[in-house]
Amino acid sequence: MTQDTLIVPVPDQGEGTRWWRDAVIYQVYVRSFADSGGDGVGDLPGVRSRLPYLAGLGVDALWLTPFYVSPMADFGYDVADYRDVDPLFGTLADARGLIADAHAHGLRIIVDVVPNHTSDRHAWFQAALAASPGSPERARYLFRDGRGPDGARPPNDWESVFGGPAWTRLPDGQWYLHLFAPEQPDLDWENPEVRAEFADILKFWLDLGADGFRVDVAHGMAKAPGLPDVGHADQVEMLGTAVLPYFDQDPVHDIHREWRRLLDSYGGERIAVAEAWAPTHERLADYTRPDELHQAFNFHYLTAPWEASGMRKVIEESLDAAGAVGAPATWVLSNHDVKRHVTRYGGGERGLRRARAAALLTLALPGSAYVYQGEELGLPEVLDLPAEFQQDPQRLRGEDAGRDGCRVPLPWEGEEPPFGFGGTASWLPIPTAWRDLTVAAQREDPDSMLALYHEALRLRHEHPALGDGGLRWLDGPTGTLVFVRETGGDGRLACAVNMSGRPARVPVRGTPLLASGPVHLENEHAELPPDTALWWDVEER
Ligand code: NOJ
């Protein structure tokens, strides 16, 4: 066994803990987390140096966005070598060291795997370009002849998620499919060589000690036979709301079943979470059937507006659908692909107030929760990034479609950008106004967002009713969500969220534990200001 394949033990919690059913998983967008090299780009040693912060915050696991060798056309989601680390982010030894240190801090590590497409610089695609139409090299991807007498029209009408046609033509006349950027050619998962290669890649990272995978575009690997037209333009509007011939096709589940068998063949309860956009809660839950992946991101929750009845419906449907297949529901408010929720919920004071209440709602719901780096600091979307800094390929879709604004590096400490991120200038500039939002500034302030997350996560670990389990709705005034969490054993916790624009009076029989804002308590009632949440220990009577 070489050093590269040394097995790093996972935290010793024994088998069968089903840790992932209620884990809080913190998303590290490596490029923007902490820079140890001084080049303005976050890296693995940077993450390693901040492990005490993450362990102290009280999360259970980290999901690291791709750090593999990549030309960075899509910031690492275009992988050129799946078994090595890009020099920008460090070395394989850094990855191994990070996994070992994280385990020593009691944190599990989930790495991102990108199976739908490779980089155009991947050795396989380079070989495909050098080979001729019909060759085995091209058969690993989706090369096709074009339509029309001279084949000058793309093979079908599919559109790239990033904008424009999903096909690019080569000088020899053939076209290749890329559901994302032209630098991200789609693999052909009907080719057994592709399946074998990815099984081997998964084993590589499992052997290195990874506790699981976040599966990029987990709904995309199987395409409808014959690659039929969609018959509509503006397909991006249909993503996640309709079944398209290139997304959420049933045969994709065979791949997930194969991966589950592989994960189960390892000890230590290794898991996989699907990034899958599916039109219904039920179709999403299909990815988490007992013989498939462990979790799927709940984008229905992420996209739900701040409004009580719609939010309640999403929560109920999510719990029902996940429960029907025996999977935990998951809850996510932000990630590196969407506008940060402080801004989505209205921005400014109001957005922040809602984000605070949303944190208590999210962490009280049954199942597993995701925290995107910086949400614990209440970071807003950066809406005024100078044009010369905007780099995201999704900008092709329109001026506002770029995702750079949610990827601005974290402010750690100090009075001036880059606020202890590392180096002298970060790859995206950090607003000077974030001086008050640094980790160091918020640590000093008991009313900060950081203090709220800290306390909520502490309670979540300690309170027997939080985490996995069921939920019972209680009556509450219009515009509020009120529910109780109970295990049947000791302890019940209730959560009330006022999502309306008016104060709401909610009966509270028990001991208040944590509030997202100023709550007035009197005569077994709480008066919740607009956009405010409260947790309390329910008194047994
Ligand atoms: C989803 C990732 O989260 C996103 O950042 C990426 O651009 C696409 N998949 C393509 O890999």
XYZ file of C-alpha atoms and ligand atoms in Angstrom:
552
model
C 0.000 0.000 0.000
C 1.540 3.341 -0.989
C 1.271 6.404 1.210
C -1.348 7.827 -1.167
C -3.729 5.028 -0.366
C -3.293 5.084 3.390
C -6.641 4.719 5.073
C -7.342 7.566 7.474
C -9.778 6.393 10.145
C -13.130 8.153 10.357
C -14.195 9.563 13.734
C -14.842 6.668 16.049
C -18.593 6.725 16.442
C -19.050 3.072 15.656
C -21.129 1.602 12.873
C -24.854 2.081 12.646
C -25.016 5.585 14.112
C -26.668 6.769 10.920
C -24.887 10.050 11.587
C -26.000 11.495 8.275
C -29.692 11.426 9.168
C -29.371 14.573 11.230
C -25.903 15.897 10.444
C -25.284 19.605 9.963
C -23.004 19.778 6.950
C -21.034 22.959 6.294
C -20.257 23.752 2.674
C -16.717 24.980 2.156
C -16.305 26.748 -1.183
C -12.572 26.107 -1.089
C -11.618 28.940 -3.399
C -13.182 31.510 -1.079
C -12.712 30.071 2.397
C -9.138 30.816 3.507
C -5.951 31.413 1.537
C -2.726 30.084 3.010
C -0.546 30.666 -0.064
C -1.071 34.425 -0.347
C -2.205 34.322 -3.989
C -5.718 35.541 -3.208
C -7.312 32.120 -3.781
C -8.458 29.873 -0.942
C -6.781 26.470 -0.635
C -6.730 23.206 1.311
C -4.078 24.303 3.853
C -6.285 27.359 4.402
C -9.245 25.133 5.258
C -6.989 23.029 7.464
C -5.854 26.078 9.403
C -9.475 27.014 10.134
C -10.665 23.614 11.341
C -10.801 24.809 14.965
C -13.282 27.495 13.851
C -15.482 24.908 12.127
C -15.335 22.412 14.955
C -16.082 25.238 17.404
C -19.094 26.299 15.364
C -20.617 22.905 16.053
C -21.118 21.417 12.604
C -20.699 17.684 12.007
C -19.176 17.480 8.553
C -17.681 19.582 5.775
C -18.519 19.377 2.097
C -15.542 20.598 0.111
C -16.232 21.905 -3.402
C -13.952 20.460 -6.132
C -10.237 20.955 -5.552
C -9.023 18.607 -8.301
C -6.779 19.474 -11.240
C -8.814 21.808 -13.413
C -8.401 24.608 -15.930
C -11.142 26.330 -13.862
C -13.480 27.122 -16.747
C -16.254 26.449 -14.194
C -14.134 26.944 -11.085
C -13.275 23.298 -10.580
C -16.493 21.709 -11.855
C -14.452 20.989 -14.978
C -12.104 18.273 -13.774
C -8.988 17.341 -15.735
C -7.652 14.790 -13.233
C -9.975 13.305 -10.629
C -7.197 11.768 -8.582
C -5.013 14.800 -7.927
C -5.248 18.260 -6.391
C -4.915 21.408 -8.462
C -1.701 23.266 -7.532
C -3.867 26.329 -6.886
C -5.456 24.454 -3.980
C -2.442 22.466 -2.739
C -1.284 18.882 -3.071
C -2.593 15.397 -2.499
C -0.621 15.406 0.756
C -2.618 18.509 1.791
C -5.871 16.698 1.021
C -4.778 13.705 3.061
C -3.642 15.961 5.904
C -6.900 17.897 5.837
C -8.976 14.724 6.035
C -6.890 13.394 8.922
C -7.016 16.704 10.827
C -10.749 17.071 10.246
C -11.275 13.606 11.690
C -9.147 14.540 14.663
C -11.496 17.512 15.170
C -14.517 15.194 14.985
C -15.530 16.466 11.544
C -16.334 14.239 8.589
C -15.306 15.179 5.076
C -17.505 14.969 2.005
C -15.810 15.588 -1.315
C -17.469 16.678 -4.519
C -17.526 14.227 -7.418
C -18.330 15.517 -10.901
C -19.466 12.550 -13.004
C -21.701 14.124 -15.657
C -18.855 15.802 -17.517
C -15.093 16.168 -17.498
C -12.944 19.113 -18.448
C -12.111 19.455 -22.140
C -8.488 19.146 -20.958
C -9.086 15.726 -19.419
C -6.835 13.100 -21.055
C -9.928 11.255 -22.320
C -11.332 14.286 -24.119
C -7.961 15.184 -25.567
C -7.712 11.632 -26.894
C -11.235 11.921 -28.296
C -10.318 15.100 -30.145
C -7.259 13.415 -31.640
C -9.268 10.322 -32.661
C -11.703 10.001 -35.509
C -15.512 9.840 -35.524
C -16.702 6.403 -34.449
C -13.539 5.662 -32.443
C -13.582 4.135 -28.933
C -12.035 7.388 -27.661
C -15.072 9.352 -28.843
C -17.434 6.716 -27.464
C -16.677 7.860 -23.897
C -18.454 11.141 -24.666
C -21.534 12.083 -26.654
C -20.266 12.872 -30.134
C -22.852 13.021 -32.900
C -23.170 14.136 -36.498
C -25.149 17.316 -37.087
C -28.452 17.766 -38.839
C -29.099 19.198 -42.288
C -27.463 18.218 -45.566
C -24.005 19.348 -44.449
C -24.511 18.499 -40.775
C -24.190 22.173 -39.884
C -27.117 22.192 -37.465
C -26.677 20.731 -33.955
C -27.865 17.120 -33.490
C -30.843 18.285 -31.398
C -32.339 21.384 -29.760
C -30.856 20.926 -26.282
C -29.656 24.075 -24.555
C -26.740 24.492 -22.181
C -27.622 25.359 -18.588
C -25.164 28.224 -18.944
C -26.891 29.579 -22.067
C -26.625 28.881 -25.802
C -26.761 25.495 -27.543
C -25.560 22.400 -25.682
C -23.498 21.314 -28.698
C -20.158 22.472 -30.080
C -18.878 21.519 -33.506
C -15.351 20.331 -34.187
C -13.342 21.131 -37.326
C -13.941 17.551 -38.558
C -17.690 18.263 -38.591
C -18.823 16.230 -35.558
C -20.563 17.828 -32.594
C -20.144 17.032 -28.896
C -22.653 17.515 -26.107
C -22.012 19.786 -23.124
C -24.968 20.495 -20.854
C -22.831 23.170 -19.213
C -19.871 25.127 -20.702
C -18.201 23.952 -23.950
C -15.194 23.193 -21.714
C -17.341 20.570 -19.898
C -18.077 17.744 -22.379
C -20.719 15.245 -21.177
C -19.636 11.657 -20.644
C -21.591 8.737 -22.106
C -22.627 6.713 -19.058
C -23.823 3.855 -21.240
C -20.164 3.143 -21.863
C -18.952 0.561 -19.286
C -15.503 2.137 -19.335
C -16.991 5.352 -17.902
C -18.742 3.451 -15.115
C -15.604 1.512 -14.226
C -13.486 4.658 -14.178
C -15.802 6.446 -11.760
C -16.085 3.444 -9.463
C -12.318 3.573 -9.296
C -12.306 7.340 -8.613
C -14.768 6.869 -5.751
C -12.567 4.136 -4.289
C -9.542 6.408 -4.552
C -11.137 9.051 -2.294
C -12.746 6.518 0.029
C -9.338 4.913 0.502
C -7.936 8.335 1.278
C -10.444 8.637 4.108
C -13.308 10.667 2.592
C -16.597 10.081 4.393
C -18.688 10.548 1.310
C -19.515 12.425 -1.834
C -21.624 15.292 -2.985
C -22.665 14.126 -6.443
C -22.688 16.973 -8.955
C -25.554 16.917 -11.478
C -26.665 13.556 -10.099
C -29.779 13.798 -12.281
C -27.876 14.247 -15.530
C -25.822 11.180 -16.312
C -28.552 9.274 -18.193
C -29.931 10.794 -21.377
C -33.144 9.711 -23.128
C -32.494 7.093 -25.841
C -31.940 8.682 -29.238
C -31.362 12.115 -27.661
C -34.783 13.460 -28.728
C -35.600 17.166 -29.105
C -37.191 19.004 -26.185
C -39.361 21.007 -28.550
C -39.084 24.220 -26.509
C -36.682 27.109 -26.289
C -35.679 28.697 -22.954
C -35.152 25.267 -21.432
C -33.408 26.849 -18.493
C -36.855 27.930 -17.287
C -37.881 24.257 -17.233
C -34.956 23.086 -15.087
C -36.255 21.445 -11.967
C -39.881 21.887 -12.990
C -40.216 19.451 -15.924
C -38.623 16.177 -16.949
C -36.235 16.947 -19.790
C -34.660 14.294 -22.044
C -31.308 15.116 -20.495
C -32.240 15.406 -16.812
C -33.936 13.137 -14.278
C -34.199 10.158 -16.627
C -35.079 6.926 -14.821
C -31.976 4.908 -15.829
C -29.825 7.361 -13.851
C -30.940 5.472 -10.741
C -29.046 2.342 -11.836
C -25.831 4.324 -11.479
C -26.758 5.464 -7.984
C -27.595 1.893 -6.974
C -24.188 0.771 -8.154
C -22.550 3.576 -6.151
C -24.526 2.729 -3.039
C -23.261 -0.846 -3.183
C -19.751 0.502 -3.420
C -20.235 2.881 -0.471
C -21.749 0.110 1.630
C -18.764 -2.115 0.924
C -16.658 0.336 2.978
C -16.895 0.657 6.746
C -17.588 3.920 8.515
C -20.988 4.767 7.040
C -19.771 6.605 3.956
C -22.520 8.573 2.289
C -23.528 10.345 -0.900
C -25.752 13.382 -1.350
C -27.349 14.084 -4.703
C -27.342 17.473 -6.327
C -30.474 16.678 -8.273
C -33.041 19.031 -9.692
C -36.290 17.103 -9.980
C -39.760 18.436 -10.779
C -41.538 16.970 -7.755
C -40.706 16.060 -4.183
C -41.427 12.419 -5.030
C -39.064 12.316 -7.984
C -36.404 13.928 -5.840
C -36.971 11.354 -3.098
C -36.367 8.596 -5.670
C -32.661 9.488 -5.454
C -32.719 8.528 -1.771
C -34.487 5.179 -1.922
C -32.902 2.675 0.477
C -30.598 1.245 -2.185
C -29.611 4.619 -3.691
C -27.979 7.725 -2.242
C -28.358 8.819 1.379
C -29.579 12.363 0.873
C -30.599 14.805 -1.843
C -30.444 18.583 -1.586
C -33.871 20.068 -1.072
C -33.962 22.872 -3.616
C -37.730 23.159 -3.190
C -37.020 24.516 0.301
C -34.218 26.772 -0.919
C -36.412 28.347 -3.593
C -39.509 28.768 -1.406
C -40.392 32.428 -0.832
C -40.606 33.871 2.693
C -44.296 33.200 3.192
C -45.829 30.907 5.805
C -48.408 28.832 3.932
C -46.126 28.106 0.959
C -43.234 27.323 3.280
C -45.386 24.970 5.333
C -46.478 23.166 2.180
C -42.862 22.692 1.065
C -41.888 21.399 4.504
C -44.802 18.956 4.633
C -44.228 17.693 1.106
C -40.505 17.300 1.733
C -41.078 15.326 4.921
C -43.752 13.157 3.319
C -41.690 12.347 0.237
C -38.477 11.639 2.159
C -40.388 9.683 4.799
C -42.048 7.525 2.148
C -38.649 6.157 1.115
C -37.225 6.113 4.658
C -34.717 8.892 3.935
C -33.974 11.956 6.033
C -35.219 15.259 4.654
C -32.529 17.863 4.050
C -32.734 21.626 4.416
C -30.602 24.162 2.603
C -30.918 27.924 2.281
C -27.879 28.922 0.221
C -25.002 27.515 -1.780
C -22.385 28.649 -4.294
C -24.881 28.633 -7.184
C -27.662 30.866 -5.859
C -28.123 34.360 -4.497
C -27.396 34.377 -0.768
C -30.612 34.161 1.228
C -30.122 37.406 3.203
C -30.506 39.109 -0.182
C -33.164 36.730 -1.542
C -35.305 37.425 1.507
C -35.270 41.163 0.843
C -31.773 42.333 1.794
C -30.803 44.944 4.356
C -32.198 44.785 7.891
C -35.253 42.854 6.786
C -33.251 40.243 4.875
C -30.993 39.779 7.864
C -33.917 39.476 10.263
C -35.508 36.840 8.058
C -32.222 34.986 7.654
C -31.892 34.824 11.436
C -35.398 33.429 11.752
C -34.740 31.042 8.840
C -31.691 29.680 10.660
C -33.839 28.690 13.641
C -36.525 27.250 11.382
C -34.014 25.234 9.368
C -32.114 23.871 12.344
C -35.332 22.855 14.108
C -36.701 20.804 11.191
C -36.309 17.014 11.230
C -33.410 15.734 9.160
C -30.059 17.008 8.025
C -29.171 20.665 7.385
C -26.621 22.361 5.171
C -24.879 25.627 6.030
C -23.142 27.504 3.225
C -19.959 29.236 4.340
C -20.672 32.802 5.380
C -24.340 32.310 6.123
C -23.329 32.013 9.773
C -21.981 35.565 9.365
C -25.140 36.820 7.660
C -23.248 37.693 4.493
C -25.398 39.225 1.766
C -24.947 38.703 -1.969
C -22.413 41.140 -3.387
C -24.479 42.810 -6.076
C -22.041 45.447 -7.269
C -18.957 43.422 -8.147
C -17.007 45.426 -10.727
C -17.414 43.905 -14.203
C -13.703 43.142 -14.516
C -13.971 40.729 -11.586
C -16.998 38.833 -12.782
C -15.838 35.469 -14.060
C -18.641 32.947 -13.799
C -19.486 31.180 -17.097
C -23.186 31.336 -16.207
C -23.081 35.087 -17.024
C -23.775 33.956 -20.605
C -27.368 33.460 -19.483
C -27.784 37.151 -18.781
C -26.200 39.974 -16.850
C -27.741 39.013 -13.504
C -27.151 35.292 -13.883
C -23.524 35.265 -12.731
C -22.794 33.477 -9.459
C -19.725 35.490 -8.419
C -21.721 37.522 -5.890
C -22.283 34.540 -3.579
C -18.670 33.384 -3.889
C -16.913 36.407 -2.423
C -14.253 35.275 0.094
C -14.966 35.122 3.813
C -13.980 38.039 6.041
C -12.119 36.650 9.041
C -10.675 39.595 10.945
C -9.228 43.114 10.785
C -10.369 46.457 9.487
C -9.439 46.299 5.796
C -10.033 43.864 2.904
C -9.082 41.075 2.513
C -9.905 40.803 6.224
C -7.485 38.017 7.090
C -8.603 35.842 4.162
C -4.909 35.645 3.214
C -2.585 37.512 0.876
C -3.064 41.147 0.009
C -5.925 40.946 -2.469
C -8.559 38.241 -2.790
C -9.634 36.830 -6.195
C -12.967 38.603 -5.774
C -12.797 41.829 -3.755
C -14.430 41.778 -0.316
C -16.628 44.841 0.343
C -15.118 47.239 2.892
C -18.523 47.274 4.628
C -17.877 43.669 5.701
C -15.594 45.116 8.391
C -18.476 44.652 10.824
C -19.220 41.127 9.590
C -15.838 39.508 10.187
C -15.636 36.397 12.341
C -13.535 38.338 14.852
C -16.039 41.205 15.073
C -19.006 38.866 15.474
C -17.279 36.783 18.127
C -17.309 39.828 20.376
C -21.017 40.445 19.886
C -23.563 38.217 21.664
C -26.304 39.458 19.311
C -24.421 38.603 16.127
C -25.503 36.066 13.526
C -22.432 34.023 14.427
C -23.519 33.903 18.063
C -26.999 32.790 16.971
C -25.657 29.921 14.820
C -23.273 28.933 17.564
C -26.030 28.689 20.147
C -28.518 27.040 17.788
C -25.984 24.383 16.830
C -25.076 23.788 20.471
C -28.736 23.303 21.384
C -29.294 21.108 18.359
C -26.606 18.777 19.603
C -27.793 18.793 23.169
C -31.546 18.776 22.880
C -32.923 15.244 22.537
C -35.893 16.394 20.426
C -33.827 18.054 17.672
C -32.294 16.312 14.683
C -33.884 13.200 13.213
C -37.535 12.393 13.950
C -41.009 13.783 13.394
C -42.784 17.107 13.597
C -46.253 18.064 14.795
C -47.849 21.332 13.723
C -49.526 23.502 16.344
C -52.103 26.197 15.697
C -50.707 29.669 15.337
C -51.826 33.075 14.085
C -51.999 33.620 10.304
C -48.557 34.059 8.809
C -46.789 31.972 11.441
C -45.388 28.446 11.527
C -45.558 26.744 14.904
C -44.489 23.163 15.464
C -43.217 20.849 18.127
C -40.427 18.329 17.882
C -40.715 15.290 20.085
C -39.012 11.960 20.207
C -41.463 10.110 22.349
C -38.738 10.083 24.965
C -37.499 12.905 27.121
C -37.847 16.477 26.008
C -39.945 18.351 23.549
C -38.927 21.486 21.725
C -41.247 23.916 19.995
C -40.418 26.422 17.302
C -42.513 29.401 16.216
C -41.662 31.561 13.222
C -43.542 34.740 12.465
C -43.246 35.170 8.704
C -45.864 37.898 8.548
C -45.388 41.656 8.541
C -47.246 42.092 11.853
C -46.394 41.102 15.422
C -47.843 37.703 16.329
C -48.902 36.420 19.749
C -48.098 32.746 20.261
C -48.867 30.599 23.335
C -45.618 29.451 24.962
C -45.872 26.930 27.773
C -42.351 26.202 28.778
C -38.890 27.700 28.923
C -37.641 29.936 26.110
C -34.317 28.691 24.770
C -33.327 30.900 21.870
C -34.860 33.728 19.839
C -33.740 35.236 16.557
C -34.814 38.735 17.650
C -36.391 40.672 20.526
C -39.302 38.604 21.819
C -41.618 39.841 24.556
C -42.793 37.092 26.950
C -45.757 37.504 29.247
C -48.497 35.270 30.671
C -47.426 32.127 28.860
C -47.380 33.954 25.543
C -44.665 35.348 23.332
C -45.106 38.381 21.165
C -42.971 37.764 18.114
C -42.084 40.801 15.992
C -42.306 40.297 12.199
C -39.696 37.891 10.777
C -38.736 36.466 14.147
C -38.413 32.904 15.449
C -38.353 31.401 18.926
C -37.400 28.003 20.318
C -38.689 26.857 23.676
C -38.589 23.761 25.800
C -42.121 22.478 26.089
C -43.317 22.012 29.625
C -44.777 18.560 30.289
C -48.291 18.818 31.755
C -23.580 22.228 -10.094
C -22.505 22.980 -9.392
O -22.927 23.284 -8.092
C -22.236 24.208 -10.222
O -21.392 25.112 -9.557
C -21.657 23.768 -11.536
O -21.496 24.903 -12.369
C -22.579 22.766 -12.248
N -23.082 21.770 -11.364
C -21.847 22.069 -13.369
O -20.905 21.171 -12.875
